[in-house]
PDB file of C-alpha atoms in Angstrom:
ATOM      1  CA  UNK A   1      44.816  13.381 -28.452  1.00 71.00           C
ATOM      2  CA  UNK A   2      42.041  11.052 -29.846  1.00 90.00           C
ATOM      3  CA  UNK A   3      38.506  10.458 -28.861  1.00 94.00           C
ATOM      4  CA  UNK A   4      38.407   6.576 -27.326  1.00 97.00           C
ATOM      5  CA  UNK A   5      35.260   4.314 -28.316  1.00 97.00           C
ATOM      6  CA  UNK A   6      32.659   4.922 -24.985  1.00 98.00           C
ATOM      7  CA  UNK A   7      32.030   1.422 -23.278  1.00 98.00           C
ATOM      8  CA  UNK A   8      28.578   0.648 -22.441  1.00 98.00           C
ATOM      9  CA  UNK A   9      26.460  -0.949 -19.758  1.00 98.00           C
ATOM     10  CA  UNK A  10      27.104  -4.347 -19.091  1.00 98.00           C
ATOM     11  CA  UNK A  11      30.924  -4.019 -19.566  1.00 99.00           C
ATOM     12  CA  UNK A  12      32.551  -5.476 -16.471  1.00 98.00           C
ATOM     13  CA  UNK A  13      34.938  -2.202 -16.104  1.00 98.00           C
ATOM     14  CA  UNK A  14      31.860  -0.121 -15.329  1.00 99.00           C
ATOM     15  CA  UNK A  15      31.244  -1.816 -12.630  1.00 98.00           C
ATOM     16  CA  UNK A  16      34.266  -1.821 -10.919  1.00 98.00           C
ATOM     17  CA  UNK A  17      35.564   0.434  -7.965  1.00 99.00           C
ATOM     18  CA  UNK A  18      38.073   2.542  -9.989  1.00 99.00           C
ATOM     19  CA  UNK A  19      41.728   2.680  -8.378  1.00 99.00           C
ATOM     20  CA  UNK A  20      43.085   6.459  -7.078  1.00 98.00           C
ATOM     21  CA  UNK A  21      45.600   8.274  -9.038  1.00 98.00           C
ATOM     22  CA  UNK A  22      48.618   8.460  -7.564  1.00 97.00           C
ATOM     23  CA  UNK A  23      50.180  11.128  -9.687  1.00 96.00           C
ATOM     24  CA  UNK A  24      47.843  13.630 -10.889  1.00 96.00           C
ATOM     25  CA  UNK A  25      50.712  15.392 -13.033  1.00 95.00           C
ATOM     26  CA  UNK A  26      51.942  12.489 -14.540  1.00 96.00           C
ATOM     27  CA  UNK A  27      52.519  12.825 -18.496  1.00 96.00           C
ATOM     28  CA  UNK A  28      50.260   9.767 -18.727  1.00 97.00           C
ATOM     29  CA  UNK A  29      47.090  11.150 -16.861  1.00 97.00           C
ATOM     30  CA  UNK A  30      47.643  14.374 -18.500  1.00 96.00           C
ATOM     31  CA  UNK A  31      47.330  12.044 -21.972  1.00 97.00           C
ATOM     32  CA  UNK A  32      44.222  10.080 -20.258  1.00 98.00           C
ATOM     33  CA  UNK A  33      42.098  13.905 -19.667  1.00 98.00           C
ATOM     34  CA  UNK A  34      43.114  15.274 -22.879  1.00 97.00           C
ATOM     35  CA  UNK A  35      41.388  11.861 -24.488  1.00 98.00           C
ATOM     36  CA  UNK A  36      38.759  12.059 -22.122  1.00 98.00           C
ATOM     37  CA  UNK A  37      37.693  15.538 -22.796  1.00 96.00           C
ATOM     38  CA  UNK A  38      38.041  14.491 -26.692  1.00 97.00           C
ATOM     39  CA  UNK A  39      35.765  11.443 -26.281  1.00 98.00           C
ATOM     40  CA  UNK A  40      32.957  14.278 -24.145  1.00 96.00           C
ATOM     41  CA  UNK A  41      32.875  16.423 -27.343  1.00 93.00           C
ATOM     42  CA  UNK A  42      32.729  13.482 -29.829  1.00 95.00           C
ATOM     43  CA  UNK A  43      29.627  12.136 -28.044  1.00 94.00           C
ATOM     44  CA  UNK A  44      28.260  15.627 -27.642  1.00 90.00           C
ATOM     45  CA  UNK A  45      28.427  15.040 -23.724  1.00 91.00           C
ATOM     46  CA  UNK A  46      28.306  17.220 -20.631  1.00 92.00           C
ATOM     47  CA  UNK A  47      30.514  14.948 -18.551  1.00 95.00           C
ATOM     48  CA  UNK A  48      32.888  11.650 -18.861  1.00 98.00           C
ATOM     49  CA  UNK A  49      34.529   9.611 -16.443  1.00 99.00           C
ATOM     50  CA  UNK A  50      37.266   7.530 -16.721  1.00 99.00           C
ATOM     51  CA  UNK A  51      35.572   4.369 -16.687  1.00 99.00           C
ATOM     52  CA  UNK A  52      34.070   5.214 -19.217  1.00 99.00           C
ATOM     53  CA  UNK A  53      36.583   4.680 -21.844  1.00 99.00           C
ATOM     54  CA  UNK A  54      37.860   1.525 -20.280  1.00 98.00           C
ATOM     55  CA  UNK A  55      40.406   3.257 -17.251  1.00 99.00           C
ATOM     56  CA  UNK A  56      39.213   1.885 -14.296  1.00 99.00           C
ATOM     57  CA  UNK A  57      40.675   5.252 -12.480  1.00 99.00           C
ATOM     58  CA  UNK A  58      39.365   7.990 -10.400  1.00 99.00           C
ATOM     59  CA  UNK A  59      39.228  11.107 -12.817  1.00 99.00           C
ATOM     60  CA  UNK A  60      36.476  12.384 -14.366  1.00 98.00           C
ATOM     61  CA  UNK A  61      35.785  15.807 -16.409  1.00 98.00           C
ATOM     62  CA  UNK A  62      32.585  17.778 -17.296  1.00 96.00           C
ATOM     63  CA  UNK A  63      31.749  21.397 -18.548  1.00 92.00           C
ATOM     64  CA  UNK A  64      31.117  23.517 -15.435  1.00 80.00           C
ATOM     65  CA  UNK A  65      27.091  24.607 -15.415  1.00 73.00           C
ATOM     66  CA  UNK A  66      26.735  28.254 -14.929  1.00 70.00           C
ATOM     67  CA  UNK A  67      24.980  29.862 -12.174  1.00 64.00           C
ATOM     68  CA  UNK A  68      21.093  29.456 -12.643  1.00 56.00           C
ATOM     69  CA  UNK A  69      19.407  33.004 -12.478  1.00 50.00           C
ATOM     70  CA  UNK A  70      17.810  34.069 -10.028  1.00 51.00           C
ATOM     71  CA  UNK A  71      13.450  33.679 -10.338  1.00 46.00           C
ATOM     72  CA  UNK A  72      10.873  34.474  -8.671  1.00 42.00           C
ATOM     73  CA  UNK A  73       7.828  32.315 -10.099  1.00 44.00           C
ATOM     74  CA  UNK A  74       7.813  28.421  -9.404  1.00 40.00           C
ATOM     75  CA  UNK A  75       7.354  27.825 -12.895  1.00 41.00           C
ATOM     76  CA  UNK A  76      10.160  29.457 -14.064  1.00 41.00           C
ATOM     77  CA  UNK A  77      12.208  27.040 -11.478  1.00 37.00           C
ATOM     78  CA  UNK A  78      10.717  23.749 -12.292  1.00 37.00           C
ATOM     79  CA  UNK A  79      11.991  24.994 -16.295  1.00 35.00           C
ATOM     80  CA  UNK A  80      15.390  25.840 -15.510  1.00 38.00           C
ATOM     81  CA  UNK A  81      16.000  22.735 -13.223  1.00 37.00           C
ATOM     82  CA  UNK A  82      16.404  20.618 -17.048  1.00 42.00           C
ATOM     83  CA  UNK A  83      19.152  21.898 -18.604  1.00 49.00           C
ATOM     84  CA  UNK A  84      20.904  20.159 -20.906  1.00 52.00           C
ATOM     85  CA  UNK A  85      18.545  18.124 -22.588  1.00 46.00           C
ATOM     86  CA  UNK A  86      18.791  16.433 -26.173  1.00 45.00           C
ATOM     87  CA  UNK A  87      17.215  19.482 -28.138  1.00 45.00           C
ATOM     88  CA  UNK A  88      17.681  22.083 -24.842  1.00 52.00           C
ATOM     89  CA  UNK A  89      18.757  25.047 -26.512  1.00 52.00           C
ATOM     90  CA  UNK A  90      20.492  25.668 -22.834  1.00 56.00           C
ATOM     91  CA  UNK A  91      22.358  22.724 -23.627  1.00 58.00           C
ATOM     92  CA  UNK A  92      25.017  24.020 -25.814  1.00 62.00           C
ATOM     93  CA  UNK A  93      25.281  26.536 -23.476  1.00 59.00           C
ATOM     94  CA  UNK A  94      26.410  24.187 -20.634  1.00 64.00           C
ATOM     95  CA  UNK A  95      28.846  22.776 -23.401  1.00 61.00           C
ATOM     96  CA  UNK A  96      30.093  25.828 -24.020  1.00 61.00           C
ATOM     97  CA  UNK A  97      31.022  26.321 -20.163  1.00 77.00           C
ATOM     98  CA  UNK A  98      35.023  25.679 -19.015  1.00 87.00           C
ATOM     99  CA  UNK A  99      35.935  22.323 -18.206  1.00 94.00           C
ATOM    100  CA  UNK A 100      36.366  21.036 -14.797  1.00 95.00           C
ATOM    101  CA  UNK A 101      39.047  18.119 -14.477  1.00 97.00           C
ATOM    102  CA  UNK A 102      38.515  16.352 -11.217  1.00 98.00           C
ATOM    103  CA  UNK A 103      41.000  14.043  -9.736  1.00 99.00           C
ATOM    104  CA  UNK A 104      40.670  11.777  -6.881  1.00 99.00           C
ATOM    105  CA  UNK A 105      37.298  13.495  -6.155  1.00 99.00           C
ATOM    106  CA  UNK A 106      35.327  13.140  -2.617  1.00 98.00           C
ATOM    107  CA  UNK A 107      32.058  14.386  -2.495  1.00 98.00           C
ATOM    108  CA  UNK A 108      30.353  15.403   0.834  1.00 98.00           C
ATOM    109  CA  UNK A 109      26.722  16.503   1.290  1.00 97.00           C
ATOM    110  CA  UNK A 110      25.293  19.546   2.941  1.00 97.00           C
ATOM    111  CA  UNK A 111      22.066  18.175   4.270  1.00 92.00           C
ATOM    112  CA  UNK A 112      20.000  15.478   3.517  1.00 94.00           C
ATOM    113  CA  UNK A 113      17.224  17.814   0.952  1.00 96.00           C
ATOM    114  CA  UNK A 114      16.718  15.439  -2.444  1.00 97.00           C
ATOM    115  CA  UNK A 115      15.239  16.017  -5.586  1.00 95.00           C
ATOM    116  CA  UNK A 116      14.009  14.186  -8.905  1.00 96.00           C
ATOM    117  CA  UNK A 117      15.601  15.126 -11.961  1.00 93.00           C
ATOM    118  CA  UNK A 118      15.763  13.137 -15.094  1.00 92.00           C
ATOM    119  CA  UNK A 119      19.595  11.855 -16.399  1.00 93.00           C
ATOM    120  CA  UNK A 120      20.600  10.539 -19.156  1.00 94.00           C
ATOM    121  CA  UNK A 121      24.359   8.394 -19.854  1.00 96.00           C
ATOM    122  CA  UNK A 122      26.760   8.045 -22.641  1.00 96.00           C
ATOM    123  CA  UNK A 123      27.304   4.457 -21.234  1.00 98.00           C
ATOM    124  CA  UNK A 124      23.306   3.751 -21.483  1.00 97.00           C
ATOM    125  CA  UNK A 125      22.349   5.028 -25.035  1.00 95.00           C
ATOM    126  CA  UNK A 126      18.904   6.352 -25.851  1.00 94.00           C
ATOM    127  CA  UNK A 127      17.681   5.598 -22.409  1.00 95.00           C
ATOM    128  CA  UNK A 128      16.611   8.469 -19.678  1.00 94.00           C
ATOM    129  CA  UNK A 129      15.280   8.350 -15.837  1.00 95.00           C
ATOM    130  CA  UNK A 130      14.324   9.899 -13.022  1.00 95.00           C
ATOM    131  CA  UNK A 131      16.812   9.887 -10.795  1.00 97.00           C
ATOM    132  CA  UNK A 132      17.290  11.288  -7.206  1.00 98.00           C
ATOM    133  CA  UNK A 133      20.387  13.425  -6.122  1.00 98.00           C
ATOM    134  CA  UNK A 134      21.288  15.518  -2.943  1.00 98.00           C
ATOM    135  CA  UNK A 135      20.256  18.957  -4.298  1.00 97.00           C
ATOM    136  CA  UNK A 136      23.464  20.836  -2.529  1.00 98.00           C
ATOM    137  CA  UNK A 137      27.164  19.030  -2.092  1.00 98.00           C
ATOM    138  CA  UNK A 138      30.532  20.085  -1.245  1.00 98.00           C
ATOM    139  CA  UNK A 139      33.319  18.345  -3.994  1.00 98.00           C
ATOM    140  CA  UNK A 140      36.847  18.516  -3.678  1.00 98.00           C
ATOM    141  CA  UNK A 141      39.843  16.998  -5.401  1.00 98.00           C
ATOM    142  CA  UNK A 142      43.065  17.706  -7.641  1.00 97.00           C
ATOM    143  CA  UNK A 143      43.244  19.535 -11.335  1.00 92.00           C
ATOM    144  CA  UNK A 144      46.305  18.295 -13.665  1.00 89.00           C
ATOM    145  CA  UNK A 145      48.743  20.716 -12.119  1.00 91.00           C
ATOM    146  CA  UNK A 146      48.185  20.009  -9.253  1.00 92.00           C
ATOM    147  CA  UNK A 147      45.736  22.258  -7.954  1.00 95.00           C
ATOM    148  CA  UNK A 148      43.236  21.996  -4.952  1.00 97.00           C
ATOM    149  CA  UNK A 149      39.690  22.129  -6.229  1.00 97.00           C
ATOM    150  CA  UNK A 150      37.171  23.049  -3.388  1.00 98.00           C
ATOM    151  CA  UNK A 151      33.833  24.037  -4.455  1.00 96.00           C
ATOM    152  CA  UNK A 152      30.034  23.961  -3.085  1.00 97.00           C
ATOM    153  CA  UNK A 153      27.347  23.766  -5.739  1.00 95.00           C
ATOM    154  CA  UNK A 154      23.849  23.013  -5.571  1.00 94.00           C
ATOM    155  CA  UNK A 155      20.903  22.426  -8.425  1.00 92.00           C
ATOM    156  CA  UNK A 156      22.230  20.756 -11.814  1.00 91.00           C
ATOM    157  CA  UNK A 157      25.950  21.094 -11.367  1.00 93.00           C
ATOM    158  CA  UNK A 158      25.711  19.041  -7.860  1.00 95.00           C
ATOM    159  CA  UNK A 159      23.690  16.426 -10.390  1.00 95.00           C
ATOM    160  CA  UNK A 160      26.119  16.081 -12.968  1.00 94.00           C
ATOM    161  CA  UNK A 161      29.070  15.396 -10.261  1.00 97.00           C
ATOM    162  CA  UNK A 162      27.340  13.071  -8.459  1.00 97.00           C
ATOM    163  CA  UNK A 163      26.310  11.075 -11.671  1.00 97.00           C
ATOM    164  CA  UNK A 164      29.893  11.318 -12.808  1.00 98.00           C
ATOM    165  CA  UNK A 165      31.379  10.080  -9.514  1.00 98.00           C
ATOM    166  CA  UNK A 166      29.301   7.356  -9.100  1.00 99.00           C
ATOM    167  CA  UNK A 167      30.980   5.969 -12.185  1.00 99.00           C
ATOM    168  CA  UNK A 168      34.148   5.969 -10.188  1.00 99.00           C
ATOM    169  CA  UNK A 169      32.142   3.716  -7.665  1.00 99.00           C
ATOM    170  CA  UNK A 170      30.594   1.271 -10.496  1.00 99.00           C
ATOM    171  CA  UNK A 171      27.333   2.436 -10.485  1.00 99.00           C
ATOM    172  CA  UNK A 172      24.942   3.641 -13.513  1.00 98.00           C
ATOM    173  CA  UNK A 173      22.114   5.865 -12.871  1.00 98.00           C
ATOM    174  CA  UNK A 174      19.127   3.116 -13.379  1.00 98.00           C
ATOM    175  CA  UNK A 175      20.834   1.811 -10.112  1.00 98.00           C
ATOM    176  CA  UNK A 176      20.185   4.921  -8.643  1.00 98.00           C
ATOM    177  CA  UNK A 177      16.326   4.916  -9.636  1.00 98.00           C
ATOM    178  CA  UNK A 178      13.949   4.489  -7.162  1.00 97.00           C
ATOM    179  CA  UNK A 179      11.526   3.196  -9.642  1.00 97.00           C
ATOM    180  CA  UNK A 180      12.965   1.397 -12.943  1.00 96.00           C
ATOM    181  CA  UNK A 181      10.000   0.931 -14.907  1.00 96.00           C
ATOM    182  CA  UNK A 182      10.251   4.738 -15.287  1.00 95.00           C
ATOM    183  CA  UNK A 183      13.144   3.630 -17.587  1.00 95.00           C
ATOM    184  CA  UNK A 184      12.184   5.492 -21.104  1.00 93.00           C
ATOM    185  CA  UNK A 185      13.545   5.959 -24.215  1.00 94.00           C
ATOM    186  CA  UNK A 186      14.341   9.807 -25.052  1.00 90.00           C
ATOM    187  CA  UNK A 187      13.179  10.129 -28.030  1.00 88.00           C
ATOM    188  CA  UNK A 188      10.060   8.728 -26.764  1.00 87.00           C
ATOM    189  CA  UNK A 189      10.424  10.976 -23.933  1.00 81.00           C
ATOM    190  CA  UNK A 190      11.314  14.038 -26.645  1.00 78.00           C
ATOM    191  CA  UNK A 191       8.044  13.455 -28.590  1.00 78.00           C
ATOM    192  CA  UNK A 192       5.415  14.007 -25.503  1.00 73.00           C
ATOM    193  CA  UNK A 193       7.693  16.706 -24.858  1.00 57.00           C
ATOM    194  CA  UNK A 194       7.036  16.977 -21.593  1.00 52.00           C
ATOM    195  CA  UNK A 195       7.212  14.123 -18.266  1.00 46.00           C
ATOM    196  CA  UNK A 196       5.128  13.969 -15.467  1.00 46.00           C
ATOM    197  CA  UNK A 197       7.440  12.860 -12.538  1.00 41.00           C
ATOM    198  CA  UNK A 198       5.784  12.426  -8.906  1.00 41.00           C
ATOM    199  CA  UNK A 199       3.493  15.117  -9.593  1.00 39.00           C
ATOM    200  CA  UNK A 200       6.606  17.353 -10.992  1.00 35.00           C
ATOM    201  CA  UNK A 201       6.918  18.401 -14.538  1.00 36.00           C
ATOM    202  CA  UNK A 202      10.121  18.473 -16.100  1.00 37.00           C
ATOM    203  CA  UNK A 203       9.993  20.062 -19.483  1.00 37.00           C
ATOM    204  CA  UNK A 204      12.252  17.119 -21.729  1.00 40.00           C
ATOM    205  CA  UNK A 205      14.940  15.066 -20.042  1.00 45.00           C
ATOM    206  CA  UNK A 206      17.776  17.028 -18.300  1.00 46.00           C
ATOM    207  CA  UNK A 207      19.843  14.059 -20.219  1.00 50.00           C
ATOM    208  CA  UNK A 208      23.127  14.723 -18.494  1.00 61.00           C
ATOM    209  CA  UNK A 209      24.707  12.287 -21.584  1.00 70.00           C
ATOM    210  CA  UNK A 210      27.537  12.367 -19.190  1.00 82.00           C
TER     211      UNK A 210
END
């Protein structure tokens, strides 16, 4: 398949309510994934959503973040909640995680705990923010044969499926942030190094690029 040119803020389709699929196994949505996952790894992504590539429909696919180890010191926490940053060594280890197609997704959350973690978009170039997400979630919805996908996450994966389902909804993280004039350029961001978010540090942008 071939990677499709990424549309970006301001294009009317991203801000549309995308329609549900009504067959998952079709040949064409089968077509639609395999360009979708092509048009991730051109634009070095973690995630992509349908919208994204001008199909106003309710798919979306991202490389599945591993577990996070287990830690004991506080530090070591606040470091491993920014994965997949621009320059993130742990970054091309998220890419290098299996892909999770998502169909038709619902999300539902497990209680109303929030955090702050800075996100990045492929549909908002160079920009990054901080952006608050229900830390654990329960997803659900249908693979390309058909399968039921049930999972509960928590931490960065629960991040990157909320940010890609709210494309499915027409909404781009900056409408998401509490405070926009935290709105920053990432190589900006990438040359302090390090952000200073409500009294949390956050070594480099998580920069979901999804």
């Amino acid at each position: 398949m071939t990677a499709q040119r990424i549309i970006r803020m301001g294009n009317p389709i991203l801000e549309q309510l995308a329609d549900e699929i009504l067959d998952p196994e079709s040949d064409e949505i089968k077509a639609l994934i395999a360009d979708m996952i092509d048009s991730m790894h051109e634009a070095d992504g973690v995630g992509l959503a349908a919208p994204q590539i001008g199909v106003s429909l309710r798919a979306v696919v991202f490389c599945t973040p591993p577990e996070p180890p287990e830690t004991s010191d506080q530090e070591d926490e606040e470091e491993e909640g920014s994965p997949g940053a621009p320059g993130d060594p742990r970054r091309d280890v998220i890419r290098a995680q299996p892909i999770t197609i998502l169909i038709n997704p619902e999300i539902e959350t497990l209680d109303e705990e929030m955090e702050l973690g800075i996100e990045g978009c492929l549909s908002v170039p160079g920009l990054c923010g901080p952006v608050p997400r229900y830390l654990r979630i329960r997803y659900t919805g249908i693979g390309t044969d058909g399968e039921r996908i049930d999972r509960t996450v928590e931490g960065f994966h629960a991040r990157v499926v909320q940010h890609e389902c709210d494309h499915l909804d027409g909404i781009l993280y900056p409408m998401r942030m509490e405070d926009i004039s935290r709105l920053a350029y990432v190589d900006e961001i990438q040359l302090i190094n390090e952000v200073d978010i409500e009294d949390t540090k956050v070594e480099q942008p998580q920069g979901l690029e999804a």
